[in-house]
Coordinates of C-alpha atoms in Angstrom, one line a residue:
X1 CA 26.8 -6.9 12.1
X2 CA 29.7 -9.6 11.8
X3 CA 28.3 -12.9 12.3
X4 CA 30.6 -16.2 13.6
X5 CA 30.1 -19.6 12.3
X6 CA 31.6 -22.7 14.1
X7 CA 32.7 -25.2 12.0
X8 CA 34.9 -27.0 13.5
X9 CA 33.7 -30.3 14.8
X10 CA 34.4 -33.6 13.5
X11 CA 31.2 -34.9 12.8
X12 CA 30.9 -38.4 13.6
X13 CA 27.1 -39.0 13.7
X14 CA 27.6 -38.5 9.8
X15 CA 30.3 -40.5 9.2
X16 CA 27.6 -43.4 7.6
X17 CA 26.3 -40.6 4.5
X18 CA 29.2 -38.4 4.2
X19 CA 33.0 -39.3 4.3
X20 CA 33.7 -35.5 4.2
X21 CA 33.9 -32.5 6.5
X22 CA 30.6 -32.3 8.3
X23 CA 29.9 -28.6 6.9
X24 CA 30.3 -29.5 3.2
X25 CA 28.0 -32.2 3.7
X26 CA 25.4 -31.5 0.8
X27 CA 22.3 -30.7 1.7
X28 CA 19.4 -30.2 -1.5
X29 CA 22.5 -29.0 -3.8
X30 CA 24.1 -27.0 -1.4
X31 CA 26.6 -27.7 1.4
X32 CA 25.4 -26.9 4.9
X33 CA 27.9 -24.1 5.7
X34 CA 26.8 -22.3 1.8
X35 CA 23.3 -22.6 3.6
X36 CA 24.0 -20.8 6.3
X37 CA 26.4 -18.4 4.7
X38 CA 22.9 -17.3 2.3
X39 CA 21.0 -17.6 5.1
X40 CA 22.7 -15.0 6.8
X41 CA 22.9 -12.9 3.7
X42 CA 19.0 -12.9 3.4
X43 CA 19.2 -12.0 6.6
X44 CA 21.2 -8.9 6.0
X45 CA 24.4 -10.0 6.8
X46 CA 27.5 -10.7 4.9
X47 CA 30.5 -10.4 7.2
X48 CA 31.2 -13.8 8.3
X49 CA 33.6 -15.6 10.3
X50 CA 34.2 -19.5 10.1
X51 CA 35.8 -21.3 12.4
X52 CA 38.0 -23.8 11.4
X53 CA 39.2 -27.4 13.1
X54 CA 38.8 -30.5 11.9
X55 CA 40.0 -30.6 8.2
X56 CA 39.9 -27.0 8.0
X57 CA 42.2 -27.3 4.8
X58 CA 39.5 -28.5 3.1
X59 CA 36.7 -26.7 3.8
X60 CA 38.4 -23.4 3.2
X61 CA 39.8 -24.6 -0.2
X62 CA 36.1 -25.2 -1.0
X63 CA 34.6 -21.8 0.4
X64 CA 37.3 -19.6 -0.2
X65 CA 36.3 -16.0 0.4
X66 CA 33.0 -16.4 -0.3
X67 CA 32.3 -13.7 -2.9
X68 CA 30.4 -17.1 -5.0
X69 CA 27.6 -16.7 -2.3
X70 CA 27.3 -12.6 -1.8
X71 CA 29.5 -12.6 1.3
X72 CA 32.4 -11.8 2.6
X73 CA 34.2 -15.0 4.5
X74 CA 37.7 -14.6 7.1
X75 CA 38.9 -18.0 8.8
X76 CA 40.0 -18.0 12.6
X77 CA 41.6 -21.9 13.3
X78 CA 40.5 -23.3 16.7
X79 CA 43.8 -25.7 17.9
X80 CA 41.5 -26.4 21.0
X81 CA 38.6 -27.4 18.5
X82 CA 38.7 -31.2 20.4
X83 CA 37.5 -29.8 23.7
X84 CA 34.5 -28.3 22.7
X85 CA 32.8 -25.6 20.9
X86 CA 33.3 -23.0 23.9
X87 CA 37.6 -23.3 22.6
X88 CA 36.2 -22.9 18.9
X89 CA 34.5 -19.5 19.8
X90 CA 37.5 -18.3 21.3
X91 CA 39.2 -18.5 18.5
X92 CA 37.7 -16.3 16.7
X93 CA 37.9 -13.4 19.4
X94 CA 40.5 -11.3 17.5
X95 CA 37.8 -11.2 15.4
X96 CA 35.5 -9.6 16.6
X97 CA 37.3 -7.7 19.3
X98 CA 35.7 -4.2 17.9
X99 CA 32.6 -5.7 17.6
X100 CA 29.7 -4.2 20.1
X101 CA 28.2 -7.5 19.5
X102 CA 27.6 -10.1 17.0
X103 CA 26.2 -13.1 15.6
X104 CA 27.0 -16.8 16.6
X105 CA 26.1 -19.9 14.5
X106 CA 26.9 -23.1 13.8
X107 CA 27.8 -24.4 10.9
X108 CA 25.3 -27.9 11.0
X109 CA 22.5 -26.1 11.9
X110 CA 19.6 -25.0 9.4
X111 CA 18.1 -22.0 10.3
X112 CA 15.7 -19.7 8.7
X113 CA 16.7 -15.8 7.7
X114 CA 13.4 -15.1 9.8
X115 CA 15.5 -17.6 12.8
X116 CA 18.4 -14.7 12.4
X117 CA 16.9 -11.5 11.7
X118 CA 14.8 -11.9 15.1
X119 CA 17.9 -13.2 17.4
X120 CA 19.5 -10.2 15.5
X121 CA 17.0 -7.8 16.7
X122 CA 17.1 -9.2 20.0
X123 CA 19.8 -7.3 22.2
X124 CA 21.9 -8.5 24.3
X125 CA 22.0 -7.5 28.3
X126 CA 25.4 -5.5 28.7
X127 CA 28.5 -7.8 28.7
X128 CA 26.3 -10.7 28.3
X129 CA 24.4 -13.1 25.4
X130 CA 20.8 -13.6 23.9
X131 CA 20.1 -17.2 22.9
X132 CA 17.4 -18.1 20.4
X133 CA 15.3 -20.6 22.5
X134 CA 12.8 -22.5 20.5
X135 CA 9.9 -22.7 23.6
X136 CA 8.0 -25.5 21.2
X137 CA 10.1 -28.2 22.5
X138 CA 7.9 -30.8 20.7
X139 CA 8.9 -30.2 17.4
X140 CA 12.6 -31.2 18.2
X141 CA 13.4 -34.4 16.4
X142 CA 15.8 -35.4 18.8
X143 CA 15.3 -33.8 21.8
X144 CA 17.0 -36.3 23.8
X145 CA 20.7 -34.7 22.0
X146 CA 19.0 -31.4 22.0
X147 CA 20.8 -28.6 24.4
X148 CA 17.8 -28.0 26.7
X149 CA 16.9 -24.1 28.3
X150 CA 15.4 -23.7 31.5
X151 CA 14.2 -19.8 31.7
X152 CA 11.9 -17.3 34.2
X153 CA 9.1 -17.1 31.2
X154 CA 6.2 -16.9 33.6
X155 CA 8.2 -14.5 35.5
X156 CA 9.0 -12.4 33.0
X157 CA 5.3 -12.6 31.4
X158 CA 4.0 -11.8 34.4
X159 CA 6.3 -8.2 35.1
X160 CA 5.4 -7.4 31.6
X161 CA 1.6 -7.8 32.4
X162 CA 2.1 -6.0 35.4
X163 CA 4.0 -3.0 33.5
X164 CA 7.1 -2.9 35.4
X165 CA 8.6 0.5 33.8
X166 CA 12.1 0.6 32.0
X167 CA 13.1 -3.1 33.1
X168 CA 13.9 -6.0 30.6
X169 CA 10.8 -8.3 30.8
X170 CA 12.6 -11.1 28.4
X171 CA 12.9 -14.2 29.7
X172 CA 16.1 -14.7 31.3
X173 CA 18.3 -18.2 30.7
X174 CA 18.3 -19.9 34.6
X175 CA 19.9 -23.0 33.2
X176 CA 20.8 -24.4 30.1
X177 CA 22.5 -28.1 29.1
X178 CA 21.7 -31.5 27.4
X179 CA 21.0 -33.3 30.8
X180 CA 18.6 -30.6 32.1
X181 CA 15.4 -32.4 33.6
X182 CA 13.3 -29.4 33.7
X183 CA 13.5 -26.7 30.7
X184 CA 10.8 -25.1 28.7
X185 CA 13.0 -24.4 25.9
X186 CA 15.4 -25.8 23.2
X187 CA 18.7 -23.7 22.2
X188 CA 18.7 -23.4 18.2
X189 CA 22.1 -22.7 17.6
X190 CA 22.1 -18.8 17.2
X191 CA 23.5 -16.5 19.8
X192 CA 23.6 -12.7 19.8
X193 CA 27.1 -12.3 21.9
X194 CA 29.3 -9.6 23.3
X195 CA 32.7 -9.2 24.7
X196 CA 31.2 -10.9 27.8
X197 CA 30.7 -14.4 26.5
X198 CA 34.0 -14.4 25.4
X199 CA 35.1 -13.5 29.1
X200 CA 32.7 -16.0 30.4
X201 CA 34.4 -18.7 27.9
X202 CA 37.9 -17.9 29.3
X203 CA 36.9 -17.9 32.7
X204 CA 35.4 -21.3 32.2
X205 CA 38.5 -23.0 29.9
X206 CA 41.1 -22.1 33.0
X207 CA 38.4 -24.2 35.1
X208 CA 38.6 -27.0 32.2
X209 CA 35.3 -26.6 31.3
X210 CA 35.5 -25.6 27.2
X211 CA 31.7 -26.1 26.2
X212 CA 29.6 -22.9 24.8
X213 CA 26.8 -23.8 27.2
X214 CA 29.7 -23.6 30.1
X215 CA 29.8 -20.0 28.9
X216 CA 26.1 -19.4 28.9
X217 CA 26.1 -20.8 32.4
X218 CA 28.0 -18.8 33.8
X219 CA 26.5 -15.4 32.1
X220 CA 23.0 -17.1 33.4
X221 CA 24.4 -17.3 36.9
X222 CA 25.3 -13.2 36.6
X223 CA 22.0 -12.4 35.1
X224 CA 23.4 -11.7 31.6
X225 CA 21.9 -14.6 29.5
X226 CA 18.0 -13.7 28.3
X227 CA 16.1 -16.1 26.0
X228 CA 15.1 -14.6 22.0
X229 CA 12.1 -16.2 21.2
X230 CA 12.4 -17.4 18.0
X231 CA 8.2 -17.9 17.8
X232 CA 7.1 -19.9 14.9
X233 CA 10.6 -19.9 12.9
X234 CA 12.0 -23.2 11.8
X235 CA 15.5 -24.7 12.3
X236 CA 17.4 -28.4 12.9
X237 CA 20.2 -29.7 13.9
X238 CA 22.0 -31.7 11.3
X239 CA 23.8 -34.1 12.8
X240 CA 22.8 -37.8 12.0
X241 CA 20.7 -39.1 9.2
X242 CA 17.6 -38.9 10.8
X243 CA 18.2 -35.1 11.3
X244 CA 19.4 -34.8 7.5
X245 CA 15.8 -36.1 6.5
X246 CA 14.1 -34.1 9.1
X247 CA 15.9 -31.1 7.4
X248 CA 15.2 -32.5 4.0
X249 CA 11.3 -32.3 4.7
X250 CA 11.4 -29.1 6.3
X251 CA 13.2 -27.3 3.3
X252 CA 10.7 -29.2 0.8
X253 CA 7.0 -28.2 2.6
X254 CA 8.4 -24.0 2.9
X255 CA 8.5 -24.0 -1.3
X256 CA 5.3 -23.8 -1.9
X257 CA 3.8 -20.1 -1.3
X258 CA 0.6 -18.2 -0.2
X259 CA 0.2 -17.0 -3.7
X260 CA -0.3 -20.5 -4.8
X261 CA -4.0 -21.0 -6.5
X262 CA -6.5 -23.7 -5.7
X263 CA -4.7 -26.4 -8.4
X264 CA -0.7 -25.5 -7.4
X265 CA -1.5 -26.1 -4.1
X266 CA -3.6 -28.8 -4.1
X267 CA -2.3 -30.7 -7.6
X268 CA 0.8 -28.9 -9.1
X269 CA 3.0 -28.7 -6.0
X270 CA 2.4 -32.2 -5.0
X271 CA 4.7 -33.1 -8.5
X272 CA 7.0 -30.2 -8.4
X273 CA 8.4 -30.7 -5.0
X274 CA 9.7 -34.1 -5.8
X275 CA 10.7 -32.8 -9.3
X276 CA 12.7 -30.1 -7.8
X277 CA 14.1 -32.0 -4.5
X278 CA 15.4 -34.6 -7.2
X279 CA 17.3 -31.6 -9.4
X280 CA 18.3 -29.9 -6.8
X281 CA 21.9 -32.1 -7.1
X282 CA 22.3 -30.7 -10.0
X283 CA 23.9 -27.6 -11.4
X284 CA 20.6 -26.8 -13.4
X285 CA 19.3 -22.8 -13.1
X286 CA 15.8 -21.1 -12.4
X287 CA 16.1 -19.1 -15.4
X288 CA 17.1 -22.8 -17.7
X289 CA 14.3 -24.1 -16.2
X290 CA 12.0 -21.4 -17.0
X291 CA 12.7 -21.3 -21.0
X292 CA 12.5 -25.3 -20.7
X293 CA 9.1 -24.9 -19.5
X294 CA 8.5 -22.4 -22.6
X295 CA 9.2 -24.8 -24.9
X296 CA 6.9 -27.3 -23.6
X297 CA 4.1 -24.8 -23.5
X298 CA 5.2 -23.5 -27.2
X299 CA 4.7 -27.6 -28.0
X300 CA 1.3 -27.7 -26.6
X301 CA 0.2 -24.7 -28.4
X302 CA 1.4 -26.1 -31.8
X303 CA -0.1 -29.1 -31.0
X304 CA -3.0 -27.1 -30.4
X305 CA -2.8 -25.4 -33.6
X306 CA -2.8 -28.8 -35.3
X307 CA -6.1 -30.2 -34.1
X308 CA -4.0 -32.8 -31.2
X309 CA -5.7 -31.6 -28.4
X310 CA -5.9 -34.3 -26.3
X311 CA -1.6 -33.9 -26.5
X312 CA -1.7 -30.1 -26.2
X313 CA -4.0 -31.1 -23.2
X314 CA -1.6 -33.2 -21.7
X315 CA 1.6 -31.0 -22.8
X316 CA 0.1 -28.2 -21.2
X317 CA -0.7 -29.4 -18.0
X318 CA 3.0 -30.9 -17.6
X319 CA 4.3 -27.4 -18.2
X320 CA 2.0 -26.1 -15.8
X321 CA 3.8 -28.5 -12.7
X322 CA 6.9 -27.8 -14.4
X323 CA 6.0 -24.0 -14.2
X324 CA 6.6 -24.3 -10.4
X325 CA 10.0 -26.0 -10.4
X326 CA 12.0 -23.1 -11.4
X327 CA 10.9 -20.8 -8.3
X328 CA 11.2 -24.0 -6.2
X329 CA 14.6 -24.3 -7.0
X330 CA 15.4 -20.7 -6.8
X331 CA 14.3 -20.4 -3.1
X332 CA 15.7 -24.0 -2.1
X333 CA 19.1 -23.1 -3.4
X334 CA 19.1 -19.1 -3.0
X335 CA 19.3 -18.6 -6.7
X336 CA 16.5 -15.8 -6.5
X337 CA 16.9 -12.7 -8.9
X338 CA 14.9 -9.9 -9.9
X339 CA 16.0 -10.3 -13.6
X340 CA 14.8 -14.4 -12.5
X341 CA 11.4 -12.8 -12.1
X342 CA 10.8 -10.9 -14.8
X343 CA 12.3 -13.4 -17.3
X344 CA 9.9 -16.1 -15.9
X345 CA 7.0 -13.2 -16.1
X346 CA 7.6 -12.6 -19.8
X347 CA 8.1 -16.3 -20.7
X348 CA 4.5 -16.9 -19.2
X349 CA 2.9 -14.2 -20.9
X350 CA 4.0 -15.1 -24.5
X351 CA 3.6 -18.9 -23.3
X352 CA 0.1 -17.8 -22.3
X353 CA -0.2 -15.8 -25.7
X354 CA 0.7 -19.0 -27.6
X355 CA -1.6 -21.7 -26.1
X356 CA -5.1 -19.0 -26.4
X357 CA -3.6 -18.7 -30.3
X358 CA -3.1 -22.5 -31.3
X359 CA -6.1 -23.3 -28.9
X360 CA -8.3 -21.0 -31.3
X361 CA -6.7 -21.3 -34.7
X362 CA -7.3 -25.4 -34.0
X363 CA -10.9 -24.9 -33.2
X364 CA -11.6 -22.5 -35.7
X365 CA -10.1 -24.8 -37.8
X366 CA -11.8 -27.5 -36.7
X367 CA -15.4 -26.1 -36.1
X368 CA -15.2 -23.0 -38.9
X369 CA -17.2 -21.3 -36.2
X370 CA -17.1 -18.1 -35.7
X371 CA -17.9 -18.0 -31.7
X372 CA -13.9 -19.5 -31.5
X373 CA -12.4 -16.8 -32.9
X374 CA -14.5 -14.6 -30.6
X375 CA -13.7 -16.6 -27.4
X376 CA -10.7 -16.4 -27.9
X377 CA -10.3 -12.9 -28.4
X378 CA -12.0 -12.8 -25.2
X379 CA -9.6 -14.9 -23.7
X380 CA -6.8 -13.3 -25.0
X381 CA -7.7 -9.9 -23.3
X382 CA -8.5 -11.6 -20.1
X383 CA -5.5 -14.1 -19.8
X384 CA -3.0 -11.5 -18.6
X385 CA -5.1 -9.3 -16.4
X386 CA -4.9 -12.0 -13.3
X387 CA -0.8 -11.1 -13.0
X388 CA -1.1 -8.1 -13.7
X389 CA -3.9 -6.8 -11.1
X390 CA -1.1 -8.3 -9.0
X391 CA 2.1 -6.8 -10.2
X392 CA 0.1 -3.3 -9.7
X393 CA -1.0 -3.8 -6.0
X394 CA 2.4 -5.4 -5.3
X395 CA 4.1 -1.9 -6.6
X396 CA 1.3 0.3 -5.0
X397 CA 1.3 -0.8 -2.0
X398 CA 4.4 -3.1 -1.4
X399 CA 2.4 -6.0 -0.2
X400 CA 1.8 -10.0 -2.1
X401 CA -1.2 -10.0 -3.6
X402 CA -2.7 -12.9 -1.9
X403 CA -6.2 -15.1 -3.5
X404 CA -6.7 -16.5 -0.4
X405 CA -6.8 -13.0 1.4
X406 CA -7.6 -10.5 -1.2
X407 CA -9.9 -12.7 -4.0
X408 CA -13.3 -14.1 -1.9
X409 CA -15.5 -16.2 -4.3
X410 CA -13.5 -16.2 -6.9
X411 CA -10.5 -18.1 -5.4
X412 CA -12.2 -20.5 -6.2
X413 CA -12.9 -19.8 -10.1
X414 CA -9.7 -21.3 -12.5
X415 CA -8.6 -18.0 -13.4
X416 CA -4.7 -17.8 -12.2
X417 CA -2.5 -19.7 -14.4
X418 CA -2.2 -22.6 -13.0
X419 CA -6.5 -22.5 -13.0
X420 CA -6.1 -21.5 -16.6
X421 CA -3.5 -24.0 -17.7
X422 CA -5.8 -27.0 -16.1
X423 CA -9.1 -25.8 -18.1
X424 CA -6.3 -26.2 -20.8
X425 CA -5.7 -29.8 -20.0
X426 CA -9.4 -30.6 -19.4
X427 CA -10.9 -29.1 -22.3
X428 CA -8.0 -31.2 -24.4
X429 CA -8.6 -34.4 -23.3
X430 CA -12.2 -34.2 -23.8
X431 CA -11.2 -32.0 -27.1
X432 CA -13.9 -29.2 -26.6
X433 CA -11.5 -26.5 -27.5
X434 CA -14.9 -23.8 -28.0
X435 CA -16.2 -25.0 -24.8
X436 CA -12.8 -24.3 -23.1
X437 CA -12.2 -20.8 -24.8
X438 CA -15.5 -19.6 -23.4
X439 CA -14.8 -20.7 -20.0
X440 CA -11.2 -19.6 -20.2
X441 CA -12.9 -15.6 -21.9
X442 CA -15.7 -15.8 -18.9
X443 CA -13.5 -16.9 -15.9
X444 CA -10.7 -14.3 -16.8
X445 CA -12.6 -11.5 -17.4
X446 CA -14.7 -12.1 -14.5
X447 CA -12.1 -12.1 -12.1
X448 CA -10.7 -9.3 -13.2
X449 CA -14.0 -7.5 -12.9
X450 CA -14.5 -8.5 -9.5
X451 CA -10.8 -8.3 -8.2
X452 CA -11.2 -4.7 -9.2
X453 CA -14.6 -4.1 -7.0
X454 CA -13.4 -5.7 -3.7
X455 CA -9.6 -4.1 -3.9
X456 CA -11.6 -0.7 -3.3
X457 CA -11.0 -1.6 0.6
X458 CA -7.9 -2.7 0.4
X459 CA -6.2 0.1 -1.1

């Protein structure tokens, strides 16, 4: 599927943060358009046209084909681009002139891959258009600039409860527009076209009416407009600097992840976020990030080693938060990779390696006793069972292994690594390194004891 992205207005709301074009404006280390082109590559889709109006020299030199990003970018120039966004889409009808149907986005709009790949999956009526409606209205910043949707939903709800055979039950668009008094929806900014709109748009510009939503109207009036529920998917509008914190926030709270354990999500994240919202501006990687967080966990284990515990305590747990920022970053600026993963897998295993080592060579050292070197054996066999029970029911049955679903009781045990690397920090301070091995060799091994009993049911 070829996807269009407007990106042709001027921008004005802006104007006060960013002297530039509107879709470079840099959002979390990326510009707004280079969102939306990975967006739609998550998504599945890598043929994109942009739309080009208001300093269009500018924003192509900076985008140029688009190969940096995964995708392939041609440029349509909108002359009309001043009289609205319905002259913009226009202009990119040579473009898509073979196209059954395609995507339409715009370019100051955040969207989620989710946001695309259901509009995407949402076809079209013949000759007409399928608008991703957001029915939550609520959670619109600024609904008051937002273009409202009026639809049939209880209509529709109602012939799909009644089983109304071989007829489209989707919501269909009765009105849409900023000024609309009644409406139970919001338009999101992504469209699933045909030919039709295009006609629709011509039709409307010889009346002097050059606005997408005139287009829409008109389909609406025909029957040929339905609404794509976009459910619980997130998106905003980025057109003022209210928005651009809005869309700030709502980047920030998707980083942290289901797989999170009881002290990333409610200690480690709370750090990381800010941490990785601040490098984000710069051109700093996942996989740099992941070897600087190496070193600080090969310090702490030499510190360790040395009898400093309460520093290996502390040095630890800062490697810990700092564990999170490379996936953080990774997911905030689409930098993930596969060879990302597994070099930030390895790193943590020997980083794990090191700390059980200095932590028991320094209490042995320490203590001369015996039960250290025996804990930490212990601890040693247990410490890389927790990502590992994972990695295997990932590969066997292609689902995340999630504590919160798949652990019970012992979610609650500080057995993951981030559980693990806190025990660390605790058992430093207070410098009971034996103390700390034996919890470390008895919560480890004990989650991987029952992990294995209760994944009976759900494999």
């Amino acid at each position: 599927m070829r996807a269009v992205v407007l990106a042709a207005g001027e921008g004005r709301r802006l104007r006060s943060v960013h002297p530039g074009p509107k879709p470079l404006f840099p959002l979390l280390g990326l510009p707004l358009i280079v969102r939306t082109f990975c967006t739609l590559r998550e998504a599945g889709i890598a043929d994109i046209v942009v739309v080009l109006g208001h300093r269009g020299d500018e924003v192509r030199a900076a985008l140029g084909d688009g190969s940096r990003w995964g995708v392939r970018v041609t440029y349509a120039e909108s002359p009309d681009w001043e009289k609205g966004n319905g002259a913009s889409v226009l202009a990119a009808a040579p473009h898509v002139a073979g196209e059954r149907s395609w995507l339409l986005l715009m370019a100051d709009h955040l969207v989620t891959p989710e946001l695309v790949r259901r509009v995407a999956a949402c076809t079209p009526p013949e000759g007409g258009v399928a608008v991703g409606v957001d029915f939550t209205p609520a959670r619109v910043p600024d609904l008051d600039e937002a273009t409202k949707v009026q639809t049939d939903r209880v209509t529709a709800r109602d012939a799909a409860d009644g089983g109304a055979a071989n007829q489209d039950t989707r919501p269909s668009v009765v009105a849409i527009g900023k000024d609309l008094s009644a409406f139970d929806g919001v338009d999101c900014g992504v469209f699933h076209a045909t030919s039709g709109l295009l006609d629709a748009l011509r039709a409307c510009a010889e009346e002097g009416r050059h606005t997408l939503s005139d287009g829409v109207r008109r389909l609406a009036a025909q029957g040929r407009a339905v609404a794509c529920d976009i459910g619980d998917a997130r998106w905003c509008d980025v057109d003022d600097p209210a928005a651009v914190r809005h869309a700030r926030r709502m980047l920030l709270e998707q980083l942290p992840t289901p797989r999170d354990g009881l002290i990333s999500r409610h200690l480690n994240r709370k750090l990381s976020v800010p941490i990785s919202a601040a490098l984000a501006r710069f051109a700093v990687t996942p996989n740099q990030l992941s070897f600087a967080t190496f070193l600080l966990t090969a310090l702490a284990a030499g510190l360790f080693a040395a009898g400093a515990f309460v520093a290996g305590g502390v040095v630890a747990q800062v490697a810990s938060v700092l564990d999170g920022v490379d996936g953080e970053i990774a997911r905030l600026k689409f930098l993930r990779s596969r060879f990302g993963e597994l070099f930030d897998a390895i790193l943590d295993r020997i980083g794990d390696g090191l700390l059980l080592a200095g932590l028991t060579y320094g209490t042995y050292a320490a203590t001369g006793s015996e039960w250290a070197l025996l804990f930490g054996a212990l601890a040693l066999i247990g410490s890389p069972l927790s990502m590992m029970i994972k990695d295997r029911y990932r590969a066997m049955t292609g689902d995340l292994y999630r504590p919160d679903v798949h652990d019970g009781w012992v979610r609650y045990l500080l057995a993951n690594r981030d559980g693990r690397m806190f025990v660390l920090f605790l058992g430093g301070i207070l410098e009971q390194g034996l103390a700390t091995l034996a919890v470390l060799a008895f919560t480890s091994l004990t989650q991987a004891v029952v992990r294995l009993a209760r994944l009976k049911k759900f494999l």
